[in-house]
mmCIF file of C-alpha atoms in Angstrom:
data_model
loop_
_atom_site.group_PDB
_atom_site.id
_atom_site.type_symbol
_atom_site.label_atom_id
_atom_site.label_comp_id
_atom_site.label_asym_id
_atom_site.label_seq_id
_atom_site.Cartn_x
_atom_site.Cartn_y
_atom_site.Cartn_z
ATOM 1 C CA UNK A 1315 17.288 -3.939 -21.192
ATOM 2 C CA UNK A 1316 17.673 -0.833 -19.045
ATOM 3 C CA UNK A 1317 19.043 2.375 -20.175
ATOM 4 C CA UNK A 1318 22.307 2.949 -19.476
ATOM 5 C CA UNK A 1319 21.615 6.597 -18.622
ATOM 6 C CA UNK A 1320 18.887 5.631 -16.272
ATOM 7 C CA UNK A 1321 21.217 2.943 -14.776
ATOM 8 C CA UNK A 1322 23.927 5.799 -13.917
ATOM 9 C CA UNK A 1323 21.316 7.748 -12.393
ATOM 10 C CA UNK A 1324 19.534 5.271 -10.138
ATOM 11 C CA UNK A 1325 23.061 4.506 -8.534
ATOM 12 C CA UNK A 1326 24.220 8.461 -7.902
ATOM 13 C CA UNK A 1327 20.835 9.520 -6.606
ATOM 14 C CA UNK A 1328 21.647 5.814 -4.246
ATOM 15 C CA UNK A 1329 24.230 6.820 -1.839
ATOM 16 C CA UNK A 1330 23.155 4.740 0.952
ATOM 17 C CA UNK A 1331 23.714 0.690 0.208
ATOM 18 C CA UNK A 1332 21.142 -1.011 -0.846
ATOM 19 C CA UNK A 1333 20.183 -3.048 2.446
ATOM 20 C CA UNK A 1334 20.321 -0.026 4.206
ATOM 21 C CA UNK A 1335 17.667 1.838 1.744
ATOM 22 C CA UNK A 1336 15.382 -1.506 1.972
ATOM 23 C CA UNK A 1337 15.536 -1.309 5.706
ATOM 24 C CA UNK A 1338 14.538 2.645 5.983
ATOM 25 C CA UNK A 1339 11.833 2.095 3.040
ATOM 26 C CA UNK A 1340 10.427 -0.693 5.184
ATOM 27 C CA UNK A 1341 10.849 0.920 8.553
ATOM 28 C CA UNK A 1342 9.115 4.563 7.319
ATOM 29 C CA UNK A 1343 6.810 4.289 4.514
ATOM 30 C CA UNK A 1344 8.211 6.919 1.458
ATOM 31 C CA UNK A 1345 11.479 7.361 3.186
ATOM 32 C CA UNK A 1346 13.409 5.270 0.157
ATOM 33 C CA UNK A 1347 12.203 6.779 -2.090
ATOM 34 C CA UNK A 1348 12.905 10.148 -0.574
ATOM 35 C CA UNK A 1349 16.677 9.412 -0.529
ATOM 36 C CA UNK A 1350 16.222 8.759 -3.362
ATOM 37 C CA UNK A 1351 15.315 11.855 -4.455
ATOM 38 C CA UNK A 1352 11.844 10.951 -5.940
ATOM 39 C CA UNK A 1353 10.134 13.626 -3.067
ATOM 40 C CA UNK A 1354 6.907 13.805 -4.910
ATOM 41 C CA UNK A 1355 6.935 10.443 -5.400
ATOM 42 C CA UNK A 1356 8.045 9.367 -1.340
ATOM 43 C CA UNK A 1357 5.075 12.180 -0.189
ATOM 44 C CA UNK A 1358 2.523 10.430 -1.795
ATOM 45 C CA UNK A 1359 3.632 6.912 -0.561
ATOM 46 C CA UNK A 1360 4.017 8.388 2.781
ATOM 47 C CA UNK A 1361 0.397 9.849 2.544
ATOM 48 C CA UNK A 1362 -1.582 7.064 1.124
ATOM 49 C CA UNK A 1363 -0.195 4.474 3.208
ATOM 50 C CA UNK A 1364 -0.171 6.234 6.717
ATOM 51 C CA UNK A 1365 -3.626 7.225 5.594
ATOM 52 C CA UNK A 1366 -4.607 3.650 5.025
ATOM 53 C CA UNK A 1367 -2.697 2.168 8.475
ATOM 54 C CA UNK A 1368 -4.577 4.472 10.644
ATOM 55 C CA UNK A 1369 -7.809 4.062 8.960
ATOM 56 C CA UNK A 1370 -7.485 0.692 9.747
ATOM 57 C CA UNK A 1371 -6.904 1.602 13.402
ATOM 58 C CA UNK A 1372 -9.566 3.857 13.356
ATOM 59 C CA UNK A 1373 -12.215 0.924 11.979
ATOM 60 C CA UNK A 1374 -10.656 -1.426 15.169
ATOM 61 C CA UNK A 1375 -9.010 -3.638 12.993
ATOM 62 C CA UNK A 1376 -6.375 -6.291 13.921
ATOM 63 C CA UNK A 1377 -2.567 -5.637 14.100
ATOM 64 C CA UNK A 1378 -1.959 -9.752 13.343
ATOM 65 C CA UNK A 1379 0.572 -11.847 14.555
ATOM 66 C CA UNK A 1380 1.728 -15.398 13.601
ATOM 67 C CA UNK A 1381 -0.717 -18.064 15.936
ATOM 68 C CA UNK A 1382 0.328 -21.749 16.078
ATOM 69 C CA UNK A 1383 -2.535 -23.521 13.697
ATOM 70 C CA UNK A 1384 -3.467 -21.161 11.826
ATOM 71 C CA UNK A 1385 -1.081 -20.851 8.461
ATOM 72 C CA UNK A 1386 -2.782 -17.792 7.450
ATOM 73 C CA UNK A 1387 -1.911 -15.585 10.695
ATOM 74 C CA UNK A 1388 1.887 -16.398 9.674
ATOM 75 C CA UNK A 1389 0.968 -14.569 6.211
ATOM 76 C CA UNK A 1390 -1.521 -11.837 7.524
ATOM 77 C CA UNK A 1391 1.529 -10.852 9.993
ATOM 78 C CA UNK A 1392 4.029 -10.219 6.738
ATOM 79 C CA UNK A 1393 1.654 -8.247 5.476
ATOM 80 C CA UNK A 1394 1.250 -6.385 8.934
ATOM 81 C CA UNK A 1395 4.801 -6.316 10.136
ATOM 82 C CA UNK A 1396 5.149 -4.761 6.695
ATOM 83 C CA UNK A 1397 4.021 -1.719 7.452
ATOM 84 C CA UNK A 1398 7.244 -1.097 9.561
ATOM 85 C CA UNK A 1399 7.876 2.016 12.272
ATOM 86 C CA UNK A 1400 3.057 2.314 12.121
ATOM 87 C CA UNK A 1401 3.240 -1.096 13.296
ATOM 88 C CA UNK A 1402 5.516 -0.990 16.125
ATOM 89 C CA UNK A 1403 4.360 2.318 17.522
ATOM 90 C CA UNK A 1404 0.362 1.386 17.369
ATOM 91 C CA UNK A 1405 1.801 -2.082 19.117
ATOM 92 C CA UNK A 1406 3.322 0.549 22.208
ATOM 93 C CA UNK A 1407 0.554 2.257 22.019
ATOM 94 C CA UNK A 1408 -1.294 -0.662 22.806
ATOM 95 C CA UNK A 1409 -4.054 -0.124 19.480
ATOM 96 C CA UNK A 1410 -4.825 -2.744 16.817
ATOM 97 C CA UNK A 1411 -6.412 -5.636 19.413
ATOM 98 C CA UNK A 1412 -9.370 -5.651 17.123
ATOM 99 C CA UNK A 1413 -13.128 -5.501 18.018
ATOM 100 C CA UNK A 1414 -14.313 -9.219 16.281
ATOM 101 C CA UNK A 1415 -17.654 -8.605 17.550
ATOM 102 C CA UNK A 1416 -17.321 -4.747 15.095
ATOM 103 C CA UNK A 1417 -19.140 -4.216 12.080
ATOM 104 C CA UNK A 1418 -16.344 -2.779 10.889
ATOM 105 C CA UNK A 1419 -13.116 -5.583 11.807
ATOM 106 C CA UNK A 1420 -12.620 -6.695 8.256
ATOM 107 C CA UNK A 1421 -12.623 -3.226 7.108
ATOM 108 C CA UNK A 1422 -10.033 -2.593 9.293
ATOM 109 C CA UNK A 1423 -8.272 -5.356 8.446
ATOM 110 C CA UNK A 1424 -8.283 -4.870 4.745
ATOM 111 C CA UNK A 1425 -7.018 -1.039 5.559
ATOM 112 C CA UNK A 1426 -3.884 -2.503 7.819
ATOM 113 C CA UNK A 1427 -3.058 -5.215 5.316
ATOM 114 C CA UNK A 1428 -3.304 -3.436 2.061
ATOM 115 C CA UNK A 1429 -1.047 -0.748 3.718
ATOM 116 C CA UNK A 1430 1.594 -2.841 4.822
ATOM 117 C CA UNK A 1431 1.456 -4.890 1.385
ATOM 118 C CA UNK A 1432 1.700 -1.426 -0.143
ATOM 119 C CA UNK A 1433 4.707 -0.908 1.784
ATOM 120 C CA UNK A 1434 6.354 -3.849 0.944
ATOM 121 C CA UNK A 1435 5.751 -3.493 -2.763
ATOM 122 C CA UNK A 1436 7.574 -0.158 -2.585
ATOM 123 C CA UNK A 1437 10.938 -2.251 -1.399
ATOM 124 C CA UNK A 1438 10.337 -3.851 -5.120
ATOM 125 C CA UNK A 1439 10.399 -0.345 -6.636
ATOM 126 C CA UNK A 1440 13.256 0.815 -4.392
ATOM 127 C CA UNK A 1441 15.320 -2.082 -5.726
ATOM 128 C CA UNK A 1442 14.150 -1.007 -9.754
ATOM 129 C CA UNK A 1443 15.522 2.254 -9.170
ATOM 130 C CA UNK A 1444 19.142 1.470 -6.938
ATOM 131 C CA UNK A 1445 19.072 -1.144 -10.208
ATOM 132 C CA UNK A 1446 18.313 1.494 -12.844
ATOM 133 C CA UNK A 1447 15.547 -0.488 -14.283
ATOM 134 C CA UNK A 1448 13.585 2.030 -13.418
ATOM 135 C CA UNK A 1449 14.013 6.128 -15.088
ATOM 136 C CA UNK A 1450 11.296 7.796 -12.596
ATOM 137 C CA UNK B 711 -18.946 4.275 11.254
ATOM 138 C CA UNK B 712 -18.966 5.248 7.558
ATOM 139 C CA UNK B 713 -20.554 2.820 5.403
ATOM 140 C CA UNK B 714 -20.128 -0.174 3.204
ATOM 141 C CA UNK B 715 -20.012 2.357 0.404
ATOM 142 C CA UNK B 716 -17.618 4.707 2.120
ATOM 143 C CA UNK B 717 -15.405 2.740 2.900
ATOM 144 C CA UNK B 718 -15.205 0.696 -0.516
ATOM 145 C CA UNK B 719 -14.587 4.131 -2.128
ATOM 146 C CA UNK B 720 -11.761 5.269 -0.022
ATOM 147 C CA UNK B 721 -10.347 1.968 -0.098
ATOM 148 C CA UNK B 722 -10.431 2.460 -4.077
ATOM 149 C CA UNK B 723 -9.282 5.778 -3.958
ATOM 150 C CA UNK B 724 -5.685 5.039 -2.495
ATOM 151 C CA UNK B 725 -5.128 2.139 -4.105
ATOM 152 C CA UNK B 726 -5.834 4.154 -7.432
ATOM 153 C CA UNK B 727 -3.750 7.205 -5.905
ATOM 154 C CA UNK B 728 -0.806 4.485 -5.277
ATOM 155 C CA UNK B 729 -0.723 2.204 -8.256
ATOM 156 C CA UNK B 730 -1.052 5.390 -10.592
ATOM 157 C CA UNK B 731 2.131 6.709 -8.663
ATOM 158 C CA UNK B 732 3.778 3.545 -8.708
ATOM 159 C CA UNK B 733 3.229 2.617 -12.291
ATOM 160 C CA UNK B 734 2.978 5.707 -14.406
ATOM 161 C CA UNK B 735 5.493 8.537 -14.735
ATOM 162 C CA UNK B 736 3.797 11.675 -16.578
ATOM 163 C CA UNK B 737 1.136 13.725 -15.061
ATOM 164 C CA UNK B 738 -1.290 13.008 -17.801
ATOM 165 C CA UNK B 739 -0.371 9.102 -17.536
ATOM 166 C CA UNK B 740 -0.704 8.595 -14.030
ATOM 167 C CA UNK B 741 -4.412 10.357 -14.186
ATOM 168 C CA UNK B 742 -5.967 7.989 -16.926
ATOM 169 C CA UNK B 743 -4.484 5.357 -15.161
ATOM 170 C CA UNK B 744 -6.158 6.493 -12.118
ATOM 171 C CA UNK B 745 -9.420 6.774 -13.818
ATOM 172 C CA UNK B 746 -8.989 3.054 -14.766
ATOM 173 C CA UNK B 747 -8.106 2.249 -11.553
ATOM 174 C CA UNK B 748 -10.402 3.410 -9.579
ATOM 175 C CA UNK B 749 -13.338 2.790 -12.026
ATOM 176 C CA UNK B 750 -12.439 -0.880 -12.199
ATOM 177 C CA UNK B 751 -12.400 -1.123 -8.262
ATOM 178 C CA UNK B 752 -15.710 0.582 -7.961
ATOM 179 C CA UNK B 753 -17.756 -0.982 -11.313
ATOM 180 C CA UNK B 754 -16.116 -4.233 -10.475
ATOM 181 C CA UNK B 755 -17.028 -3.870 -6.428
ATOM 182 C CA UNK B 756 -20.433 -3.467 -7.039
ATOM 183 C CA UNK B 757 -21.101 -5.735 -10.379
ATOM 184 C CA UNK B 758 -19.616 -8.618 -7.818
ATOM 185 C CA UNK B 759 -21.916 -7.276 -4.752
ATOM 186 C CA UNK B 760 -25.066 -7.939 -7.513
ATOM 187 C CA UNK B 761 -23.531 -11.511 -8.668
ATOM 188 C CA UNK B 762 -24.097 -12.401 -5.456
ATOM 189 C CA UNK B 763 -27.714 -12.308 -5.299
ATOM 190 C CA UNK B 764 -27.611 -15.465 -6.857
ATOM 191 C CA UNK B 765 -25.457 -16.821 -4.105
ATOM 192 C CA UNK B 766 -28.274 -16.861 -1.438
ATOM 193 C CA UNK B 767 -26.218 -17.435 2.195
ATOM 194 C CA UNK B 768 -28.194 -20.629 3.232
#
């Protein structure tokens, strides 16, 4: 059972809807939780998981997409996609074919999916605090 | 590039940083949970790496 006090606080310190919060907390990693006011909380985020994506990058791993036959690409892109605004602009920037043939590909690959899983999972914590399930 | 090790510990390092600030509120919570954290990643990294010495690769 939530506290009511925490409940009336997760829904001032919200005054963007919902969707929209979930869509800028996917799109820029932190960003939710900055408007949400948790700015210590959002810089970390922000760090870790930029940190991570460009790591990944930097060890020529794979920006996956979905590829017909193989079920797993369709869940290794959710993962990547999740990463949001890192994704696209590595994708313009033409980065992220990944180097098979590199000793370090699945090192990469681990980076780029644990960030964009990291970034999803902070949609989940977005939604605890708009709900006031969460006090912090 | 870095190695094996390297990388395993920076891996570790901001998963630990993350969960710790994802899952624990107080300043002295979020560092023991760190500790765990990253502990558990590293101990439990390289106790598997030894396991599989008795896992030849055929």
């Amino acid at each position: 059972m939530a506290d009511p006090r925490s409940v009336t606080e997760g829904r001032e310190a919200a005054q963007l809807p919902l969707s929209l919060l979930l869509a800028l907390g996917w799109l820029v990693p932190g960003l939710g939780h900055l408007l949400l006011r948790r700015r210590l909380r959002a810089a970390v985020f922000f760090g870790v998981i930029t940190v991570s994506f460009v790591v990944g990058i930097f060890l020529q791993g794979e920006l996956i997409l979905p590829q017909p036959g193989d079920p797993l690409s369709y869940v290794a892109a959710i993962a990547i996609i999740g990463n949001g605004v890192p994704f696209f602009v590595a994708k313009y920037l033409g980065l992220g074919h990944g180097v098979v043939t590199s000793a370090a590909y699945e090192f990469g690959n681990t980076f780029l999916l644990t960030a964009g899983m990291m970034n999803l999972l902070l949609l989940l914590d977005i939604h605890e605090i708009v709900r006031g399930h969460k006090e912090w | 590039m870095p190695d094996h090790l390297s990388l395993m510990t920076l891996h570790a390092l901001l998963i630990a940083i993350y969960f710790s600030f994802l899952w624990k509120a107080g300043r002295r919570e979020r560092w023991i949970y760190f500790c765990k954290v990253f502990g558990a990643l590293m101990v439990g990294a390289v106790a598997l790496g030894w396991l599989m010495y008795f896992f030849p690769r055929p």
